[in-house]
Coordinates of C-alpha atoms and ligand atoms in Angstrom, one line a residue:
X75 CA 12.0 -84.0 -7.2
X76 CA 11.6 -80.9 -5.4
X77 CA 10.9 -80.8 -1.2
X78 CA 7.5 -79.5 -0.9
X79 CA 7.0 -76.4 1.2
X80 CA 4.5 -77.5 3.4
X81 CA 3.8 -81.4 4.9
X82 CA 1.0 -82.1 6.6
X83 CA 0.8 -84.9 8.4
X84 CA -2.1 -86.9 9.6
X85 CA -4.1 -83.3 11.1
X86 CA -6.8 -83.5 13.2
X87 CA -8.7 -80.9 15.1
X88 CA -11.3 -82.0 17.7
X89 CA -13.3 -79.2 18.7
X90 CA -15.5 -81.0 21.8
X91 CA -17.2 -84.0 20.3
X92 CA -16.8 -82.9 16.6
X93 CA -13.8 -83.6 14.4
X94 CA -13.3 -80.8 12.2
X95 CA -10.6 -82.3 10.5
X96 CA -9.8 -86.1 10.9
X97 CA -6.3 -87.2 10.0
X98 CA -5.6 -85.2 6.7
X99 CA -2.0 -85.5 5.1
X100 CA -0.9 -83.6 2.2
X101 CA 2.1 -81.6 0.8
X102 CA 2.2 -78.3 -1.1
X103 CA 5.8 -77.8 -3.8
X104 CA 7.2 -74.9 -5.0
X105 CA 5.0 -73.0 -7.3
X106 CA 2.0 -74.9 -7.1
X107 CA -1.2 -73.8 -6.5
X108 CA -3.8 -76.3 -4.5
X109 CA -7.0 -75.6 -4.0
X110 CA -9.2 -76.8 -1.1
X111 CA -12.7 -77.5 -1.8
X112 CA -15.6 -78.8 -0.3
X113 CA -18.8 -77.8 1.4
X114 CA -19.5 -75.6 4.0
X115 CA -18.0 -76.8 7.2
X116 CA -15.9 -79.3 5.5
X117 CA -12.9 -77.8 7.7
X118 CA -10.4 -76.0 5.3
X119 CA -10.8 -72.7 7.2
X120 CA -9.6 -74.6 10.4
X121 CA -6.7 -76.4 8.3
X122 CA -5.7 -72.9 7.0
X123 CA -5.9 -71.6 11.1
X124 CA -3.4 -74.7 12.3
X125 CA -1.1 -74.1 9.1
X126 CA -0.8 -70.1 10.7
X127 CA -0.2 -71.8 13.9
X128 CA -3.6 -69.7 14.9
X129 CA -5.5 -73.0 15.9
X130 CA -3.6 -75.9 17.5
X131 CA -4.1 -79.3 15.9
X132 CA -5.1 -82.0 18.2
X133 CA -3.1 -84.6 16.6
X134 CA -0.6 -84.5 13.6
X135 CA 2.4 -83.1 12.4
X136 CA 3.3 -79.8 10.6
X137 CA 5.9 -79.1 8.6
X138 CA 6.7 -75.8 6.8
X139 CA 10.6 -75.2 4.7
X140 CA 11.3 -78.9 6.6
X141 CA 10.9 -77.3 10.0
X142 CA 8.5 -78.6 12.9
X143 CA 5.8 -75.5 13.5
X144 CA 5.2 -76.2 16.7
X145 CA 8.9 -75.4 17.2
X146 CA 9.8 -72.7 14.9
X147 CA 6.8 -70.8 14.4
X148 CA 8.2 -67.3 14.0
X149 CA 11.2 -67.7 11.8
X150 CA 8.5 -69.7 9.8
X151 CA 5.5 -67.3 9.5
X152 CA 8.5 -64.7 8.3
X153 CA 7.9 -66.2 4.7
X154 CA 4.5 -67.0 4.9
X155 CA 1.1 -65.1 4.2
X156 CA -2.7 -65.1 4.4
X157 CA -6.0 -63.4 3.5
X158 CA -8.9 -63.9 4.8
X159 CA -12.5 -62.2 4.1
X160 CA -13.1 -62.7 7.7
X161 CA -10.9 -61.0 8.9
X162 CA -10.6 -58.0 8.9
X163 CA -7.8 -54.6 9.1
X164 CA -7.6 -52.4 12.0
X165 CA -10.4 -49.7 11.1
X166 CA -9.2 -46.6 11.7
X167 CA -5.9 -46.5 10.0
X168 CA -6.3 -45.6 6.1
X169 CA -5.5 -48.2 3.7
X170 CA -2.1 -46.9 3.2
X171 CA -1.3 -46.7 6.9
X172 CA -2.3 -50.0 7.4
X173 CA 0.0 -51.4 4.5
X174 CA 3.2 -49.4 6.3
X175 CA 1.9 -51.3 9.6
X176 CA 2.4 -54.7 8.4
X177 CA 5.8 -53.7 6.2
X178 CA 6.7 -52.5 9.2
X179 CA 5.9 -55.6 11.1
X180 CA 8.0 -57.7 8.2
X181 CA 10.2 -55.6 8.0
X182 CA 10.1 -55.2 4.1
X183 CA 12.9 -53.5 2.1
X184 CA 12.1 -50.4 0.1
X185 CA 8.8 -50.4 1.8
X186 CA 7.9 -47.4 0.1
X187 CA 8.0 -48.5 -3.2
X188 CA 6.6 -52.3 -2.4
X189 CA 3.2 -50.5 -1.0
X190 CA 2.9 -48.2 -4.3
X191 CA 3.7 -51.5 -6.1
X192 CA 0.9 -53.7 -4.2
X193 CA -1.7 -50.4 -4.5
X194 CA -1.6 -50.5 -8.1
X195 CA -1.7 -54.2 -8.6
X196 CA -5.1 -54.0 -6.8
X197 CA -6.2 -50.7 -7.8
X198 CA -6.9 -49.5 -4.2
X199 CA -3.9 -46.6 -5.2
X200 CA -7.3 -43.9 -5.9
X201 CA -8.5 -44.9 -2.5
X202 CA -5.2 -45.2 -0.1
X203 CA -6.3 -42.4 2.0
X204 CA -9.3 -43.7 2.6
X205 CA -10.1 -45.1 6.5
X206 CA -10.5 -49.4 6.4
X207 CA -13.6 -49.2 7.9
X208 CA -15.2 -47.3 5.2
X209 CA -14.5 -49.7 2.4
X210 CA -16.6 -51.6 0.9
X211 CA -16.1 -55.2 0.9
X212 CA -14.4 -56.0 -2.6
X213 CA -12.0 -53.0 -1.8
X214 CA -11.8 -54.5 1.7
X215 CA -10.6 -58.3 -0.1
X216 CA -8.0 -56.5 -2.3
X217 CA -6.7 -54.7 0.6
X218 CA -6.3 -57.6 2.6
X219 CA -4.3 -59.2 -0.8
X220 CA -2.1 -56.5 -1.0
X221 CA -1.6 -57.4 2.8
X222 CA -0.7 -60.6 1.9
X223 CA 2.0 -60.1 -0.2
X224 CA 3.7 -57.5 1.9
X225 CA 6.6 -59.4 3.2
X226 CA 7.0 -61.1 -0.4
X227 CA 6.0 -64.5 0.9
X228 CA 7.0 -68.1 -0.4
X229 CA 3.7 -69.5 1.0
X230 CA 0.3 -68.0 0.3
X231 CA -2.6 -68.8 2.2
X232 CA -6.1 -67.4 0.7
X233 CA -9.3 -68.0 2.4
X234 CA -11.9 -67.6 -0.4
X235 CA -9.6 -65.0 -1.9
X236 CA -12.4 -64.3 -4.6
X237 CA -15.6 -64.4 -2.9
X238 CA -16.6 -60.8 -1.9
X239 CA -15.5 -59.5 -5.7
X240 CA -16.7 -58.2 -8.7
X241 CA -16.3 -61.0 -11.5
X242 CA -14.2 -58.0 -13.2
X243 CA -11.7 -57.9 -9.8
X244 CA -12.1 -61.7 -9.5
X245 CA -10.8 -62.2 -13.0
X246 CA -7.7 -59.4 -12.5
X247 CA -7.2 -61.2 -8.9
X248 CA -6.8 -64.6 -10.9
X249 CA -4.4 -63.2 -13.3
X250 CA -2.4 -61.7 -11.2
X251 CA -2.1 -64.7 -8.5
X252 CA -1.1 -66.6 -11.1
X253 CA 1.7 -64.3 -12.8
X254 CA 3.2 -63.9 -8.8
X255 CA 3.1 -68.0 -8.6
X256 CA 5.1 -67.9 -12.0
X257 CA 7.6 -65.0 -11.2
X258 CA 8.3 -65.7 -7.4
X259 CA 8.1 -69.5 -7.9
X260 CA 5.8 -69.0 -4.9
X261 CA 3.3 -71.9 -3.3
X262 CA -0.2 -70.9 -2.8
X263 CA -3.1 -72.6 -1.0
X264 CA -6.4 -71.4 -1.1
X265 CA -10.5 -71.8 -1.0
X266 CA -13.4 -70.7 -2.8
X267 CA -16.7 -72.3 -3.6
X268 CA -16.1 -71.4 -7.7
X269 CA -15.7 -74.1 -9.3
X270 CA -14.3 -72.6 -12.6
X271 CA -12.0 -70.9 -10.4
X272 CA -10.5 -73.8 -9.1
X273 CA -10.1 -75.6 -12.2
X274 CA -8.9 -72.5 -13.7
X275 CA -6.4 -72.1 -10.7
X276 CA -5.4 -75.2 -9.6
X277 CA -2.8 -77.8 -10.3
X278 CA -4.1 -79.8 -7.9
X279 CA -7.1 -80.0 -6.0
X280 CA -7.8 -81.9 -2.6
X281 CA -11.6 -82.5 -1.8
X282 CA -12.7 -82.1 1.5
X283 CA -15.9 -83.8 3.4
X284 CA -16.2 -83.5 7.2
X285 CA -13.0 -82.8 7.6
X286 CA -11.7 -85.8 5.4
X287 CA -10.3 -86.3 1.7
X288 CA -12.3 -87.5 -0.2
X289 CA -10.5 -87.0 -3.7
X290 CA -7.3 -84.8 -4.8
X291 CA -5.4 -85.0 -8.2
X292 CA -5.9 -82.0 -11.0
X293 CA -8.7 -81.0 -11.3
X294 CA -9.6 -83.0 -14.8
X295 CA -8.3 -86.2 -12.9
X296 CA -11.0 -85.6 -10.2
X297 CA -13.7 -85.3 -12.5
X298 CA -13.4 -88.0 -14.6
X299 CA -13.0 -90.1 -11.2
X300 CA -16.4 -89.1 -10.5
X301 CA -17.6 -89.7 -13.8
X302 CA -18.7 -86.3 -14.2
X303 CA -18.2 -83.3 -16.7
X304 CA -16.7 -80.6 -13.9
X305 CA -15.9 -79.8 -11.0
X306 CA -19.0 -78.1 -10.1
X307 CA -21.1 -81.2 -10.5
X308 CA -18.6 -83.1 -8.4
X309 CA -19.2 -80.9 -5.5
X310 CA -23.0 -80.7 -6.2
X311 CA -22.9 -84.6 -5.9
X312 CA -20.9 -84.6 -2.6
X313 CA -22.7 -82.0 -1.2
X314 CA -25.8 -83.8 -1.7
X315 CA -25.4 -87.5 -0.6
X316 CA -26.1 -87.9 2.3
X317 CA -28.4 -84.5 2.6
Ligands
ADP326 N1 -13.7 -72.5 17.2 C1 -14.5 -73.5 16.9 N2 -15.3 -74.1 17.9 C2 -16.1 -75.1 17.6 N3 -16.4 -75.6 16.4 C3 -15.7 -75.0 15.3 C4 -14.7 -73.9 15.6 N4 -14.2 -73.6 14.4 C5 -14.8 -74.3 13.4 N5 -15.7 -75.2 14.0 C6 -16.5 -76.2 13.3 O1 -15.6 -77.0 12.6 C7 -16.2 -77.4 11.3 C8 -15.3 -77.0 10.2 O2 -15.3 -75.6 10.1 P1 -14.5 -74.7 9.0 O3 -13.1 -75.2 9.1 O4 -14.8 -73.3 9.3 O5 -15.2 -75.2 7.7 P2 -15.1 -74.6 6.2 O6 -14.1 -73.5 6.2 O7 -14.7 -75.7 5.3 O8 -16.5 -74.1 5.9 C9 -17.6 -76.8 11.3 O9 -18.5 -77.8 11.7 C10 -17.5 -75.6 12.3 O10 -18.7 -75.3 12.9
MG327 MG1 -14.2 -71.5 5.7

């Protein structure tokens, strides 16, 4: 049995009088992909913040390659990676300039040839010279990808990777996530609110609902423990409950 890469346990993030997220445990191993899901303000955003060390939890402990985050943050985040839609590049560097900045920052080898590598994965190579902050927003998503897999990174962290792209992009993102997971052995985590894309992508799913689990297994697993037919009407039944 292999170590998992990440262990969360027991998270919780008060924020005032609301719990965000309310004692969640979980682990992530090599080369798997688990996707979040669950409704708006279910709290995955804020689990992916405290898992960058970003957000501090409340309660609970973090683990990342067996070390305490709290404690070794930095040697940590070396090996690990995120992209977010929300957040976005510094704006007046082109999108080549801003790739050097953060292989720069990670100080990746044959920096050179990694950038031309991650522009042509993401077909942003026709538009390197152009400045961040006149991209649109699906060029602005694959920039931030190629971002993300700058310093080669063990753990992936992808806020709804997907959400801003053209189902063409989507579908070339998916394929290529997937083909990095099986080459790099890497572990990613991520969020999006398709539900094909998560039982397309995922090993395993955990199912958030104010900031609880609710459900996790594979995907199929989840949906037959629901009684339903997919994923998508799994969330539509959660989502409406208690509405
Ligand atoms: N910095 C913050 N201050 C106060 N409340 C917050 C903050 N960040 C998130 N929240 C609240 O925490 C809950 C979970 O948010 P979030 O993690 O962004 O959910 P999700 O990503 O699942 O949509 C929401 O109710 C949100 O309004
Ligand atoms: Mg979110």
């Amino acid at each position: 049995m292999f170590e998992p890469v990440v262990k969360v346990k027991g998270l919780t993030k008060v924020f005032k009088s609301l719990k965000a997220v309310d004692s969640v445990s979980f682990s992530i191993f090599p080369g798997e992909i688990l996707g979040l899901l669950g409704p708006n303000g279910a709290g995955k955003t804020t689990i992916i913040h405290m898992l960058l060390g970003l957000t501090t939890p409340t309660s609970g402990d973090i683990q990342v390659f067996g070390l305490d985050l709290r404690k070794r943050r930095k040697e940590i985040i070396q090996n690990v990676n995120f992209s977010s839609s929300y957040v976005s590049m510094p704006n007046s560097l082109s999108v080549k300039e801003s790739l050097k900045v953060f292989a720069r920052l990670y100080k990746t080898k044959n920096r050179e040839k990694r950038i031309q590598e991650l522009l042509e994965a993401f077909e942003i190579a026709g538009i390197k010279d152009k400045l961040v902050r006149h991209l649109s927003s699906g060029q602005q998503t694959r920039l931030n990808l190629a971002k993300a897999l700058i310093n080669d990174p063990k753990v992936l962290l992808l806020d709804e990777p997907t959400a801003s792209l053209d189902p063409d992009i989507a579908d070339k993102t998916r394929t290529l996530l997937r083909s990095i997971k099986k080459d790099r052995n890497i572990s990613i985590l991520y969020t999006s609110h398709n539900m094909r894309e998560m039982e397309q992508m995922s090993d395993r799913i955990i199912f958030l609902h104010k900031g609880q689990i609710i459900a996790e297994g594979q995907p199929e697993e989840v949906v037959r423990s629901f009684g339903r037919s997919n994923l998508e009407e799994v969330f539509l039944k959660v989502a409406r409950e208690e509405a």
